[in-house]
XYZ file of C-alpha atoms in Angstrom:
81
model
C 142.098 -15.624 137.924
C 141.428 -13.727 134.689
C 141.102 -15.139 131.923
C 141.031 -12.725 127.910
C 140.408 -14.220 124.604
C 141.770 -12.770 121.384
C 140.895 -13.500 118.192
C 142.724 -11.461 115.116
C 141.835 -11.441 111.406
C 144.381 -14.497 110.740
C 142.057 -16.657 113.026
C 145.275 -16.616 115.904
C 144.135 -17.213 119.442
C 145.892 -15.357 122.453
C 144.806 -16.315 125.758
C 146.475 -14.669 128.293
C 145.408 -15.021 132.151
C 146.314 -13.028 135.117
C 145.851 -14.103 138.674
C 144.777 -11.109 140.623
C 146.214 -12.344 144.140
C 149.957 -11.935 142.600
C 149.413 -9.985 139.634
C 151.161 -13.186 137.592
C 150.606 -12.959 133.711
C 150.941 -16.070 131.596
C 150.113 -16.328 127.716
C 150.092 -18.070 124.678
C 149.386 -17.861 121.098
C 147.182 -20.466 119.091
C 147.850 -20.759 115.445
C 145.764 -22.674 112.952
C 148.648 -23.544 110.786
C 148.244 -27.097 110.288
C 145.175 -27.816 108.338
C 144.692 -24.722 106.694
C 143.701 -24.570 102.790
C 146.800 -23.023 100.686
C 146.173 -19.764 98.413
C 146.437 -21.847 95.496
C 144.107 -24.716 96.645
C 141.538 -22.382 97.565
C 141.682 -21.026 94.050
C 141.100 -24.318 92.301
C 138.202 -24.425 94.695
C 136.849 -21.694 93.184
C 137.403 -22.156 89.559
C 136.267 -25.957 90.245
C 133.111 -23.867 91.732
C 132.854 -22.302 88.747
C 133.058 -25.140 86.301
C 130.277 -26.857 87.734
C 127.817 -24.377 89.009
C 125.719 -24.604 85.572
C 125.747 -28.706 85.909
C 125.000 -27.697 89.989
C 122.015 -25.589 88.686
C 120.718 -27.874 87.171
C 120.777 -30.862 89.624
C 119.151 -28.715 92.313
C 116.128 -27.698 90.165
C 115.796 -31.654 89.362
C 115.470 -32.478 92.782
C 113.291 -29.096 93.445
C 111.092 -30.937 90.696
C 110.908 -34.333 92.111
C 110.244 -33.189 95.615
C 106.941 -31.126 94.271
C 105.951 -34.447 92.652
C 106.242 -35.942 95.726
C 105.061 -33.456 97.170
C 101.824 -33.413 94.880
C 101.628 -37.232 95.152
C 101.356 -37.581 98.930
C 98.203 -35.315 99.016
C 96.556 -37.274 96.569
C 97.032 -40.075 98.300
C 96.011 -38.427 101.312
C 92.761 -36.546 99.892
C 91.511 -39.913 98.297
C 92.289 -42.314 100.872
């Protein structure tokens, strides 16, 4: 038996497979309907993106900050003990 996968730009799956003995072809199609993320809901992801990247920013270099303290504080601890 052969077996193809086929993956298109919409993410749809054919798999067909062939058994060489008879030369029978089966297939079928896979859609990833259910579950996907609408055009419009994937634009309020984005703006929503937007909106907080500055607040995002800014939360990441915070715990950049306290992670070099911590950082800073285990080797102290470690050259003095």
């Amino acid at each position: 038996i052969e077996v193809t996968f086929n993956v298109d730009a919409n993410g749809i799956l054919t798999v067909s497979a062939m058994e060489k003995s008879s030369g029978k072809k089966q297939d079928i199609t896979i859609r990833a309907e259910k579950g996907r993320l609408s055009d419009e809901e994937i634009e309020q992801m984005v703006a929503d993106e937007e909106a907080n990247r500055e607040s995002d920013s800014a939360y990441a270099a915070k715990v950049e900050a306290r992670n070099s303290l911590e950082g800073y504080v285990y080797s102290l601890r470690n050259t003095f003990l």
